[in-house]
XYZ file of C-alpha atoms in Angstrom:
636
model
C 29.165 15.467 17.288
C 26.790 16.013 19.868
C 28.272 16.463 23.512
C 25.714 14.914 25.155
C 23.425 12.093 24.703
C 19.962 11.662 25.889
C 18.040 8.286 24.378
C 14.450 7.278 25.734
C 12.137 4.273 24.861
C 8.624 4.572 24.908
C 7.129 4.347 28.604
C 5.184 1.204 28.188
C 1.618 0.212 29.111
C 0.863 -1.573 31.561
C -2.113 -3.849 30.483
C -0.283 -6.782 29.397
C 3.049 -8.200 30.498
C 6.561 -7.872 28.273
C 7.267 -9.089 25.355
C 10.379 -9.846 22.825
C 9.138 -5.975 21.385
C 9.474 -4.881 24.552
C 12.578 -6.491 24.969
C 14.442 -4.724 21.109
C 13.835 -1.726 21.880
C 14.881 -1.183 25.358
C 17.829 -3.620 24.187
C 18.631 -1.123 21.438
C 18.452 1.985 23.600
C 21.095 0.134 26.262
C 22.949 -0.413 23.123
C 23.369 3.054 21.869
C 23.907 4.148 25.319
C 26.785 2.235 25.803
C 28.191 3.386 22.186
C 28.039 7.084 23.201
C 29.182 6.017 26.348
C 32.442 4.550 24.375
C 32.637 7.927 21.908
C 32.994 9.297 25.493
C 30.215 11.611 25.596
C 27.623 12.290 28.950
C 24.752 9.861 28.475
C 21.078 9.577 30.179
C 18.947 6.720 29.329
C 15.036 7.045 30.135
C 12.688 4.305 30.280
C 9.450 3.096 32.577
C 5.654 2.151 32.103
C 2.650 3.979 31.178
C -0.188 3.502 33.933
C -3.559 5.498 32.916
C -6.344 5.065 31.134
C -9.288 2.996 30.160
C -7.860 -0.398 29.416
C -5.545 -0.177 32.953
C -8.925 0.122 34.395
C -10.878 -2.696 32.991
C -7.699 -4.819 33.493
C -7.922 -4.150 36.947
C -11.453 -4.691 37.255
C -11.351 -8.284 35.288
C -8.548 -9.173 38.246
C -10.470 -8.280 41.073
C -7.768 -5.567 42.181
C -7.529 -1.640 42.168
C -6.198 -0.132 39.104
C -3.123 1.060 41.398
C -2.120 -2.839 42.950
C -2.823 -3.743 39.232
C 0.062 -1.362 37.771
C 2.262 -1.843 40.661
C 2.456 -5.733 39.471
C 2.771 -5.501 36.086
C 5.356 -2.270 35.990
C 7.513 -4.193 38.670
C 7.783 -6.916 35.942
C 9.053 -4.753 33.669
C 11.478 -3.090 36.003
C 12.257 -6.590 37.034
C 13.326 -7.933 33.429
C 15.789 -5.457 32.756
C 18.439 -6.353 34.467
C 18.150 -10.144 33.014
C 18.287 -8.315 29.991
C 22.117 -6.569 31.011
C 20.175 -2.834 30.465
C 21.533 -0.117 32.476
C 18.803 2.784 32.694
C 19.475 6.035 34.631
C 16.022 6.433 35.400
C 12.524 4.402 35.305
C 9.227 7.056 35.260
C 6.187 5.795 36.225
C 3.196 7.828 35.565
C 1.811 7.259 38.491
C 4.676 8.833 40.552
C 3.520 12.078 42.085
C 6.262 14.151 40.762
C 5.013 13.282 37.124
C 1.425 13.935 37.743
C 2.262 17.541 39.326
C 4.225 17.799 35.706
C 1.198 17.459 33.801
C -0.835 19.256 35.247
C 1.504 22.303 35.384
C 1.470 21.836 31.694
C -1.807 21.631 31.453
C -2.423 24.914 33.392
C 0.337 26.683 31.302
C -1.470 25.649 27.546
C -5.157 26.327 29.093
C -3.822 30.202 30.685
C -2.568 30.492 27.425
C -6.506 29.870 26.079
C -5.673 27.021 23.497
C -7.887 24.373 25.289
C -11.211 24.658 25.310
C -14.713 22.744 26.006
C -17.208 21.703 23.845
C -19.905 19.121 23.060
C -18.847 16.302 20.673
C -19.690 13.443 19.036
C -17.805 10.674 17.332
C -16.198 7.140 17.012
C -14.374 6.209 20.164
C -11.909 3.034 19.681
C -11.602 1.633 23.395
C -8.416 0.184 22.256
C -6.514 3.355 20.925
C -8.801 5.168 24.600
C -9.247 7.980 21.508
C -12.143 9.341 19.294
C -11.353 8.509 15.347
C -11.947 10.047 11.915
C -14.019 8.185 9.299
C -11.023 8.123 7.308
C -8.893 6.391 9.882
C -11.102 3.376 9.371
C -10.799 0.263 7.332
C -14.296 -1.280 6.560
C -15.373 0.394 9.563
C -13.184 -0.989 11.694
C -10.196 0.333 13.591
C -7.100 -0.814 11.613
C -4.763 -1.248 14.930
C -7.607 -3.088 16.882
C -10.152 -4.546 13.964
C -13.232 -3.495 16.131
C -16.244 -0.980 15.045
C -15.636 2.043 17.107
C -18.396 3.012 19.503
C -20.480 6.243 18.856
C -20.281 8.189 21.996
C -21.540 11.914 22.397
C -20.253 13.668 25.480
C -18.089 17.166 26.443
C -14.801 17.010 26.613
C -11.935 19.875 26.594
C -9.723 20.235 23.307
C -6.216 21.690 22.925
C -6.109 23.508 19.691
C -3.339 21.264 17.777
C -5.204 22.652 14.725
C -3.357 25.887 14.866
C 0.212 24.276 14.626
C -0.151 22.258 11.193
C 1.740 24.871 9.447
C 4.731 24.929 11.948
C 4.942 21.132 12.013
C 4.931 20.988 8.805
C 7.535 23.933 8.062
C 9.681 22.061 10.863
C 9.490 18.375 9.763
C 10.352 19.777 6.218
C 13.325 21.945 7.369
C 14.950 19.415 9.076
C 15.230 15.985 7.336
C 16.843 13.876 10.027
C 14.145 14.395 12.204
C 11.936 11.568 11.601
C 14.448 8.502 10.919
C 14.245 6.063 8.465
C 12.752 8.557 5.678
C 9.838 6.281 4.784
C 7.805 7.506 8.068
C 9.008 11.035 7.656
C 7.324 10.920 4.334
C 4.414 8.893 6.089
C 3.803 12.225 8.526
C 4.238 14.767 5.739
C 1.426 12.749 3.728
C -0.871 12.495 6.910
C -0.322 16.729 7.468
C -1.749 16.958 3.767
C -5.330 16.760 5.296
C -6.130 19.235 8.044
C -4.970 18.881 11.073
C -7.599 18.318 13.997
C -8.131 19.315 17.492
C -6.850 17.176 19.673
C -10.050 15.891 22.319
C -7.564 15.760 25.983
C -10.009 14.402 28.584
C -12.371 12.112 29.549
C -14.979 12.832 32.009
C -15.198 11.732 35.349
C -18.197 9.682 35.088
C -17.179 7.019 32.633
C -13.202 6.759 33.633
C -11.452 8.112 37.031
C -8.375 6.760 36.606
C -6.538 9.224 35.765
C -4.209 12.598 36.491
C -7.295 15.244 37.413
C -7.251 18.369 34.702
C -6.281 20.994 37.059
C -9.001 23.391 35.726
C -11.840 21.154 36.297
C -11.878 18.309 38.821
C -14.500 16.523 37.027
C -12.342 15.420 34.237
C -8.911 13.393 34.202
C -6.486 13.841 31.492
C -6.316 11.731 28.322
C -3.314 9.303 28.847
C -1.175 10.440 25.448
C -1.493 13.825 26.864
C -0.369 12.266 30.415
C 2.445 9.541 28.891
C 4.578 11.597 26.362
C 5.317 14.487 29.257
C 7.447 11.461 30.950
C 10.241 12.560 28.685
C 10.221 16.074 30.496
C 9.291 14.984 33.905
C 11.619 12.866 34.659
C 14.825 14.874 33.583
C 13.038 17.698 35.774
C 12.772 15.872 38.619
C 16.267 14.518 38.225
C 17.427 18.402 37.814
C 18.503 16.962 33.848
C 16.625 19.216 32.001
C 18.872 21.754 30.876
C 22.040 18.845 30.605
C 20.070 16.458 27.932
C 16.802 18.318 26.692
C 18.919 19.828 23.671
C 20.186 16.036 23.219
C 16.898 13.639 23.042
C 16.763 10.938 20.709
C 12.870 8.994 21.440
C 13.267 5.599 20.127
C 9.709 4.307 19.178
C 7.761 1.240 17.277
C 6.227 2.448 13.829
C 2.925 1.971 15.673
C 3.271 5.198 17.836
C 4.572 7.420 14.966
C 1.400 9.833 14.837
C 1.192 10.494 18.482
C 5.179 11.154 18.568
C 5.364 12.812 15.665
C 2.268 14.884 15.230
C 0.569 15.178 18.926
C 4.285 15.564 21.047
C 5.980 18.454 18.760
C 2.516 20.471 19.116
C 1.963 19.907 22.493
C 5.952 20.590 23.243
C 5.681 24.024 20.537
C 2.432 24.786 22.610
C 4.291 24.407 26.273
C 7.188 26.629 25.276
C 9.266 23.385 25.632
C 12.151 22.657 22.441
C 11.165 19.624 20.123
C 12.942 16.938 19.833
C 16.250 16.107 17.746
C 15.496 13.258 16.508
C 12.416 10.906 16.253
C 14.163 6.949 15.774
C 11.270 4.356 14.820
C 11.741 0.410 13.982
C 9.980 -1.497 12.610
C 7.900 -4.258 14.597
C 9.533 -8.573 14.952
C 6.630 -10.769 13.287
C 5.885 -14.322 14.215
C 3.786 -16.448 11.652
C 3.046 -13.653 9.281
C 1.427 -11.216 11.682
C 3.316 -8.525 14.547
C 3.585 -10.055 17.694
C 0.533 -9.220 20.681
C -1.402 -10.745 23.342
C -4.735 -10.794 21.823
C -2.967 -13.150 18.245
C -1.648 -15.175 20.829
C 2.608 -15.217 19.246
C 4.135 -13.079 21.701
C 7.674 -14.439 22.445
C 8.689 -13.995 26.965
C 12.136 -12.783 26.201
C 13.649 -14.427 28.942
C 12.375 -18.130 27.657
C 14.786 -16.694 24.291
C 17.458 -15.458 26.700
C 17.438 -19.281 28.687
C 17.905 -20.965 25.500
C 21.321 -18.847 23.966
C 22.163 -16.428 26.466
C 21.577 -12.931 27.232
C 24.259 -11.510 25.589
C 23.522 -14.188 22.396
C 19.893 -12.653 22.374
C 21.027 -8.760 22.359
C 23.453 -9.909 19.593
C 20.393 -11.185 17.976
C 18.139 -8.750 18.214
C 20.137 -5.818 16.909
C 21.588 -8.157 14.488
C 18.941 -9.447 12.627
C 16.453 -6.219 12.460
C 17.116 -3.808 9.822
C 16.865 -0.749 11.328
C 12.473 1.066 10.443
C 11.366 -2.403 8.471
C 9.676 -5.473 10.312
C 11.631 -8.719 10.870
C 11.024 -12.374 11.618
C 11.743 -13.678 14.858
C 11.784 -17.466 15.302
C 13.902 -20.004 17.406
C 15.542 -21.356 13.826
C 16.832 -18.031 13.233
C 17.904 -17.118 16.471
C 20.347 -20.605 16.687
C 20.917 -20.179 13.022
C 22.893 -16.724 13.494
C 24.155 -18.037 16.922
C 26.045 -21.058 15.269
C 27.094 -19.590 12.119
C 28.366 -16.134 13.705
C 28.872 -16.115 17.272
C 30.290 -19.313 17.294
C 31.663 -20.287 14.109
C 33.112 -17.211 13.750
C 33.192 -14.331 16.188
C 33.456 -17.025 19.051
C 36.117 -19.552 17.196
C 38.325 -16.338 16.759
C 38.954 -15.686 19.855
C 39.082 -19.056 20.989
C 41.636 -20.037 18.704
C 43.892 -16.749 19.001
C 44.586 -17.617 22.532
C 44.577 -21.268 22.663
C 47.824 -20.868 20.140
C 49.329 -17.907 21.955
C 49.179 -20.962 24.820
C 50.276 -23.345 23.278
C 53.319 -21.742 21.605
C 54.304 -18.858 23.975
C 54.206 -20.494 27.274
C 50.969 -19.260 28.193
C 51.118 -15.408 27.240
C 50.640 -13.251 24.939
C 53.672 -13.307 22.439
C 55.999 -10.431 21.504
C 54.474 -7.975 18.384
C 57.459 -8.572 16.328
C 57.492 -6.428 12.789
C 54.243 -5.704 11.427
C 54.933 -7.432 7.131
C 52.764 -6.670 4.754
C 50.235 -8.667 5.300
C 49.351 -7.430 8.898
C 49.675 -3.537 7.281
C 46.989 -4.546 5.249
C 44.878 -5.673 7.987
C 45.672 -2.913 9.841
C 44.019 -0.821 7.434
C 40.957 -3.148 7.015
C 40.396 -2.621 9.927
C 40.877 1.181 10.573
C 38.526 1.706 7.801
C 36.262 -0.760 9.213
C 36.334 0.854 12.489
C 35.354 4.418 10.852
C 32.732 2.836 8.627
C 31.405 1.170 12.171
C 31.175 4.635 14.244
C 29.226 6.307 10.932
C 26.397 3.612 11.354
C 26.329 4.028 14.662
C 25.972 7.537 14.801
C 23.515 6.952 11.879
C 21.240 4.901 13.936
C 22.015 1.831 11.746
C 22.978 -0.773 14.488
C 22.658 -3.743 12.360
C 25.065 -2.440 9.842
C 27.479 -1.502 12.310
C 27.498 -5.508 13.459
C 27.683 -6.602 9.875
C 31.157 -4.621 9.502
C 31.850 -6.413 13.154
C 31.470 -10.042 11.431
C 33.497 -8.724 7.997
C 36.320 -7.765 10.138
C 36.274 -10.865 12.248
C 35.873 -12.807 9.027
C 38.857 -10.986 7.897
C 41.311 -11.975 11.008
C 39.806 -15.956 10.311
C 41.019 -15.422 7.123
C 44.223 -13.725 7.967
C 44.849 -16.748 10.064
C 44.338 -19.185 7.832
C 46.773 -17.836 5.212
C 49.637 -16.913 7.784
C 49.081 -20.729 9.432
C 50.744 -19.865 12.715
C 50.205 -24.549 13.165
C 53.248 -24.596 10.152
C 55.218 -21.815 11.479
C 55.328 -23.501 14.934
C 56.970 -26.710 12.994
C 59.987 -24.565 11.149
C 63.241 -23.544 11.998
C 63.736 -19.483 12.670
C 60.290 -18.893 11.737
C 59.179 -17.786 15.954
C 59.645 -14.035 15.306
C 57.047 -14.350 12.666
C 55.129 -16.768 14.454
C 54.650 -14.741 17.293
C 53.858 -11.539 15.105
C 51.052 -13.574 13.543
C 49.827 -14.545 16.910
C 49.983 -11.201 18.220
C 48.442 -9.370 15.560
C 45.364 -12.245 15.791
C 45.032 -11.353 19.143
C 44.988 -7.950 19.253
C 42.466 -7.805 16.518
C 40.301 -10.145 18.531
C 40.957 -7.603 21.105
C 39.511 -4.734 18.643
C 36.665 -6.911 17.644
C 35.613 -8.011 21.619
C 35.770 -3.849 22.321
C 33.463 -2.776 19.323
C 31.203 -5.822 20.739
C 31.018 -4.894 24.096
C 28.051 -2.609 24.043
C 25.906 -5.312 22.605
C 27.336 -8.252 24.990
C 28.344 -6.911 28.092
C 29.385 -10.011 29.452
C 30.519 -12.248 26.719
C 33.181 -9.412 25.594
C 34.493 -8.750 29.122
C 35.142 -12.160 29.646
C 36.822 -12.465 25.909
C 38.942 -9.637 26.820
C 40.218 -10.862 30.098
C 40.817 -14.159 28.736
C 43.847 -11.258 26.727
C 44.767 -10.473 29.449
C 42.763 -6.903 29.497
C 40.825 -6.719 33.387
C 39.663 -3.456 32.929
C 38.005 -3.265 29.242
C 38.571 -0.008 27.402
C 36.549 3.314 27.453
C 37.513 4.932 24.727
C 36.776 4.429 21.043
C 39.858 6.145 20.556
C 41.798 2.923 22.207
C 40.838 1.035 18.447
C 43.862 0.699 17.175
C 46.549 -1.824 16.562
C 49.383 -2.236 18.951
C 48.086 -1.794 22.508
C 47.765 -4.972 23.611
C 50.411 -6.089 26.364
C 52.819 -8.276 25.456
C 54.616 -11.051 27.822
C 51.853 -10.833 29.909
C 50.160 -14.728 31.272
C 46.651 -15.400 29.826
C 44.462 -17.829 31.281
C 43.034 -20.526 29.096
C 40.258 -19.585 27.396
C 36.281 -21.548 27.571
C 34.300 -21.404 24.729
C 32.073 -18.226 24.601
C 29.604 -19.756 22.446
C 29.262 -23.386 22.707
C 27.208 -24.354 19.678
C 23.662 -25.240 19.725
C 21.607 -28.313 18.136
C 18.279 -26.390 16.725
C 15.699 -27.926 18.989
C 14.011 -28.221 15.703
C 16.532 -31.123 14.394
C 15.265 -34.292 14.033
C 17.133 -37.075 15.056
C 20.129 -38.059 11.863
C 18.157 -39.145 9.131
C 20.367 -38.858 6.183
C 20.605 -42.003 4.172
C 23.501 -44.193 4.833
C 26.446 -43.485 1.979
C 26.471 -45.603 -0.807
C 29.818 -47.191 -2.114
C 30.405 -46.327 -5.673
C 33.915 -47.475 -7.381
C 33.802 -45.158 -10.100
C 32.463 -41.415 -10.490
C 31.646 -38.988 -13.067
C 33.761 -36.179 -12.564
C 31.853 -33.592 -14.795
C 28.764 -34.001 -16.070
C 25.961 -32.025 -17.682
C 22.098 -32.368 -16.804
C 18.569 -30.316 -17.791
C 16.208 -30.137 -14.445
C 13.184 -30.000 -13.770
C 11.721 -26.746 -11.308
C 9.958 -29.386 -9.637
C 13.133 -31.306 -8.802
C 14.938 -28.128 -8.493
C 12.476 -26.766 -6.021
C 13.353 -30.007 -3.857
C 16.673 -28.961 -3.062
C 18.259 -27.517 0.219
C 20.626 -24.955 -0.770
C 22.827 -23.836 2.763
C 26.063 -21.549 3.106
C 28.840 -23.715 4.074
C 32.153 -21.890 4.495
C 35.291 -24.124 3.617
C 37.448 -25.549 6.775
C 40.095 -27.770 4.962
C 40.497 -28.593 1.592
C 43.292 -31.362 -0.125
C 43.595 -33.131 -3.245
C 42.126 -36.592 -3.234
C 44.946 -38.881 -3.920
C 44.968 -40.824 -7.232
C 42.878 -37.801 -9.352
C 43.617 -35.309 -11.318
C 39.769 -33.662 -10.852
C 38.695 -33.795 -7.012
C 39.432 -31.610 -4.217
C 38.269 -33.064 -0.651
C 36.826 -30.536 1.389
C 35.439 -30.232 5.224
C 32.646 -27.867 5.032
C 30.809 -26.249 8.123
C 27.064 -26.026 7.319
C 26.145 -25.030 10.683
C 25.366 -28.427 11.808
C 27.527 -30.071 14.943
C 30.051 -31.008 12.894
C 31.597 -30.167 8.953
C 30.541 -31.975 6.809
C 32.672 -34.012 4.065
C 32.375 -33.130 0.626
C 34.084 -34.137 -2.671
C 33.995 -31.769 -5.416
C 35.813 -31.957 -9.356
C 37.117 -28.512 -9.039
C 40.874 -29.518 -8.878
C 41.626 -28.011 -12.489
C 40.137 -25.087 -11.758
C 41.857 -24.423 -7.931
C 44.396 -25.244 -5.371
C 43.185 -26.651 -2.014
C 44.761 -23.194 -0.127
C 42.745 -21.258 -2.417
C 39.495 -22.158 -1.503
C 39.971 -22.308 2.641
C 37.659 -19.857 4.495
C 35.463 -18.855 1.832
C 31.835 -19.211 1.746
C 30.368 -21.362 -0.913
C 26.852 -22.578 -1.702
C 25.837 -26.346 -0.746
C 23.062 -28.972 -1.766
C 22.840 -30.067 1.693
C 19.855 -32.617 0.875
C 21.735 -35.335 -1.386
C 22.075 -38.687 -0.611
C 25.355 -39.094 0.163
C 27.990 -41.219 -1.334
C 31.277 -42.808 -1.142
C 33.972 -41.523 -4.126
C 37.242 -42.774 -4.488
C 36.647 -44.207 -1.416
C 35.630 -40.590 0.408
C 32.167 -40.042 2.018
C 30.574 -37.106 -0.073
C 27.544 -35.290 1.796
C 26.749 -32.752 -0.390
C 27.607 -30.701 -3.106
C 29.232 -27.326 -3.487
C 27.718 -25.300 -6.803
C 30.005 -23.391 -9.647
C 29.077 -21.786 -12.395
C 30.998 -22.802 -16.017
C 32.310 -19.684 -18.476
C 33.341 -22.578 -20.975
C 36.854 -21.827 -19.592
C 36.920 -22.260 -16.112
C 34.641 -23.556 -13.264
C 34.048 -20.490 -10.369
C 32.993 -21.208 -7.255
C 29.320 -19.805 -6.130
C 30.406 -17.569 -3.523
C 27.753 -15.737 -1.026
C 28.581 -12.670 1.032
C 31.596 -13.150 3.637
C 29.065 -12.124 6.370
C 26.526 -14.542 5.870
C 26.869 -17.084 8.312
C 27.010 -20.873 7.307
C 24.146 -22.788 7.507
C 22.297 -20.108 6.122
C 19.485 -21.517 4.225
C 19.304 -19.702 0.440
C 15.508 -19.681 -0.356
């Protein structure tokens, strides 16, 4: 392992305000911060705006400002969001601080004395919206595929660096080191790009068209192109902080896919060129789509992260965000979803683990947290769950794969929800010489919760702190090393707990309109029946995951079940499965449900729903989804 950590985010630009993609990455860079932070290692986390260039300029022009009172806004909002957000940055760069722009140009000086820039007349396709000259090849009917515009011919003299030279060595270097470019699909994407030769990169614009700008320090009638400008932030600010030699060897730039070839191809070559070390690793996600299409201004589906963070939370939001992205490929973002994973995980089951640990440890041990007791066998094997879990977690972590990491986080809560549910500390409370083992149980529920809130805590800041003083715990743990079973306190007074995740009615929910339940004095138990895809295609098919489950008095066949489908409250359902299993059997797993059927009265017992099994001509088996998927999950 590394002994350092340095993680940056892309210095953003100015000419529009933030967004929800703003808002990931910066979210996931906080994130990992905090994780390396937790393996106990030195961390520095970069981030700040990108201020240069053509479209600052027009911007500033359309407002009736200078370009300078124009950045100054719109990078304070950025700077400003942040901490709503709970990200902790060491240091914000703005291009336009003087320190950076004396960078540059020292750069500049250094590759031109070394005679690989050069001047020369040119003509080509200029896309105002990339502020860069394009190859026929980049184009798609003509057009620029980022900005679906025709490119303007323009014909003018401009100074080159010679990037040329270096498509050998990038490619010798990308090849030689496979984790350099993470995921694998856009390392593969940059290796098929270096198939075609490599060109000169154009670095300036002149004077006379577009002053705003860091002046070339060769020749004062030209300003630098901003890429050239914006990826030196990386260095500049660590130099100016006297960083350079602490995290250079240890940079991680987290990107969007849509800044891979300037990161990938123009930043090694103009690093290799400057004498400076590459890069270790190059991280790039994928970008959150809203009606079919990535989010921007100019579409019109941008999302204002803090009009997502009002409606769940901050913390709820980060949880989100990391959660529901797979790590390089796009992802959905919509208000359904968001509630949807709030309800089923954060409250249904991340939430109503903690909340229930304590309220028992209350209830039954006079407000504290009960004695450990002996660990049985059934708390060795969740001990081991979870130390496997907790190994699994750190790999994906280190891996970059922050979504996986939280899917191991729900398992494992999942698993201590189950745990519970089998001991059932409410029927030990009610017998004779079973405390010892009551307060084990309670203990051990605990102090998993207490394992679960620490993984959590670099994703919710807040939410986890206040979960783990609610144990008892005021000062939360710094070490990953503190994982283990066993250390919470015992005897010590906890206060009472508030929900952490109060659940949410999807804004989107239309007043009850479910039929009213029918009364039927007689049911078919089993019964066998050829659809059609068109009524097929009519059904709602939902995770539920089983609450309660008894035997309905009077038959031999039906099993009476409370089933939460992520709605405000379970849902009663009455299924013919009593042959087949025992009421304890089927508590806490996930099933699949027909949430759209009219509901009806059997035996007497509102049915609202069904839950689906699949016949082997012996035995009926219950459709079971993944553990982690949350209920109310819609199966499409």
């Amino acid at each position: 392992m590394e002994s350092k950590f340095y993680i940056t985010t892309p210095i953003y630009y100015v000419n529009s305000h933030p967004h929800i993609g703003h808002a990931y990455t910066t979210v996931v860079a906080d994130v990992l911060r905090r994780y390396h932070q937790l393996f106990e290692q030195p961390t520095y986390f970069l981030t700040g705006t990108d201020e240069h260039g053509q479209k600052i300029a027009e911007s500033a022009k359309k407002e009736n400002c200078t370009p300078q009172e124009f950045v100054n806004r719109i990078s304070q909002e950025f700077k400003d969001l942040w901490p709503h957000l709970n990200i902790q940055y060491d240091y914000f760069v703005r291009t336009t601080d003087s320190h950076h722009k004396a960078f540059v140009q020292s750069i500049l000086k250094k590759i031109y004395d070394n005679g690989e820039i050069y001047l020369r007349e040119y003509e080509g396709l200029y896309c105002v919206g990339c502020e860069r000259f394009l190859d026929e090849s980049e184009l798609i009917e003509g057009k620029c595929p980022d900005h679906q515009k025709t490119p303007e011919q323009r014909q003018e003299k401009n100074y080159f660096f010679q990037m040329s030279r270096y498509q050998d060595w990038l490619v010798q270097s990308i090849e030689s080191n496979p984790e350099l470019i993470y995921p694998t699909r856009y390392r593969n994407e940059v290796l098929q790009f270096l198939k075609f030769p490599l060109q000169d990169l154009c670095i300036s614009r002149p004077k006379e068209r577009l002053t705003w700008g860091i002046e070339l320090p060769f020749d004062s009638n030209f300003v630098t192109y901003v890429w050239f400008d914006a990826l030196l932030n990386y260095v500049s600010a660590l130099e100016h902080e006297n960083q350079y030699d602490h995290f250079w060897p240890h940079v991680h730039h987290l990107i969007g896919k849509d800044i891979l070839k300037t990161h990938a191809i123009y930043w090694p070559c103009m690093l290799h060129a400057a004498g400076i070390p590459i890069f270790n690793h190059l991280l790039v996600h994928g970008h959150w789509v809203s009606s079919g299409s990535k989010m921007s201004k100019s579409v019109g589906n941008v999302i204002n992260p803090l009009d997502m963070k009002d409606l769940v939370g901050i913390d709820a939001l980060r949880y989100f965000l990391i959660r529901d992205m797979s790590f390089g490929e796009d992802s959905n973002f919509t208000q359904e979803l968001v509630i949807t994973r709030y309800n089923g995980e954060l409250a249904n089951n991340i939430g109503n683990l903690i909340n229930r640990s304590i309220s028992m440890c209350r209830q039954h041990f006079n407000q504290c947290i009960p004695p450990r007791g002996t660990p049985e066998e059934t708390e060795q094997q969740l001990y081991q769950v979870f130390h496997d879990g907790v190994a699994q977690i750190k790999n994906f972590i280190e891996g970059f794969q922050l979504h996986r990491a939280l899917e191991v986080v729900a398992t494992l809560s999942s698993h201590v929800n189950k745990y519970l549910d089998t001991c059932a500390p409410w029927n030990l409370a009610k017998q004779e010489n079973s405390r010892d083992r009551l307060g084990t149980v309670l203990y051990t529920a605990v102090d998993m919760s207490r394992i679960v809130a620490t993984i959590l805590l670099p994703v919710m800041p807040e939410k986890m702190t206040s979960a783990l003083e609610a144990m008892g715990i005021s000062k939360p743990s710094t070490s990953w090393n503190d994982l283990c079973p066993g250390l919470l306190v015992e005897n010590i007074q906890i206060p009472a707990p508030s929900p952490l995740f109060p659940k949410i009615k999807p804004a989107e929910v239309q007043p009850e309109t479910r039929q009213q339940p029918q009364e039927h004095s007689e049911m078919v138990e089993t019964d066998s029946a050829m659809i059609t895809i068109d009524e097929f295609s009519k059904m709602v098919l939902k995770v539920g995951k089983i609450l309660s489950s008894e035997k309905v008095k009077k038959s031999d066949k039906l099993l009476h079940s409370q089933v939460d489908v992520g709605e405000d409250k379970p849902r009663s359902i009455v299924s013919g499965i009593a042959l087949h299993y025992q009421p304890e059997e089927i508590i806490g797993r996930n099933v699949m449900v027909v949430s759209n059927l009219k509901p009806a009265k059997l035996r007497g017992i509102l049915s609202e729903g069904m839950i689906l099994c699949t016949d082997d001509g012996t035995k009926l088996n219950l459709v079971e989804p993944p553990a982690e998927v949350p209920p109310g999950t819609v199966i499409k």
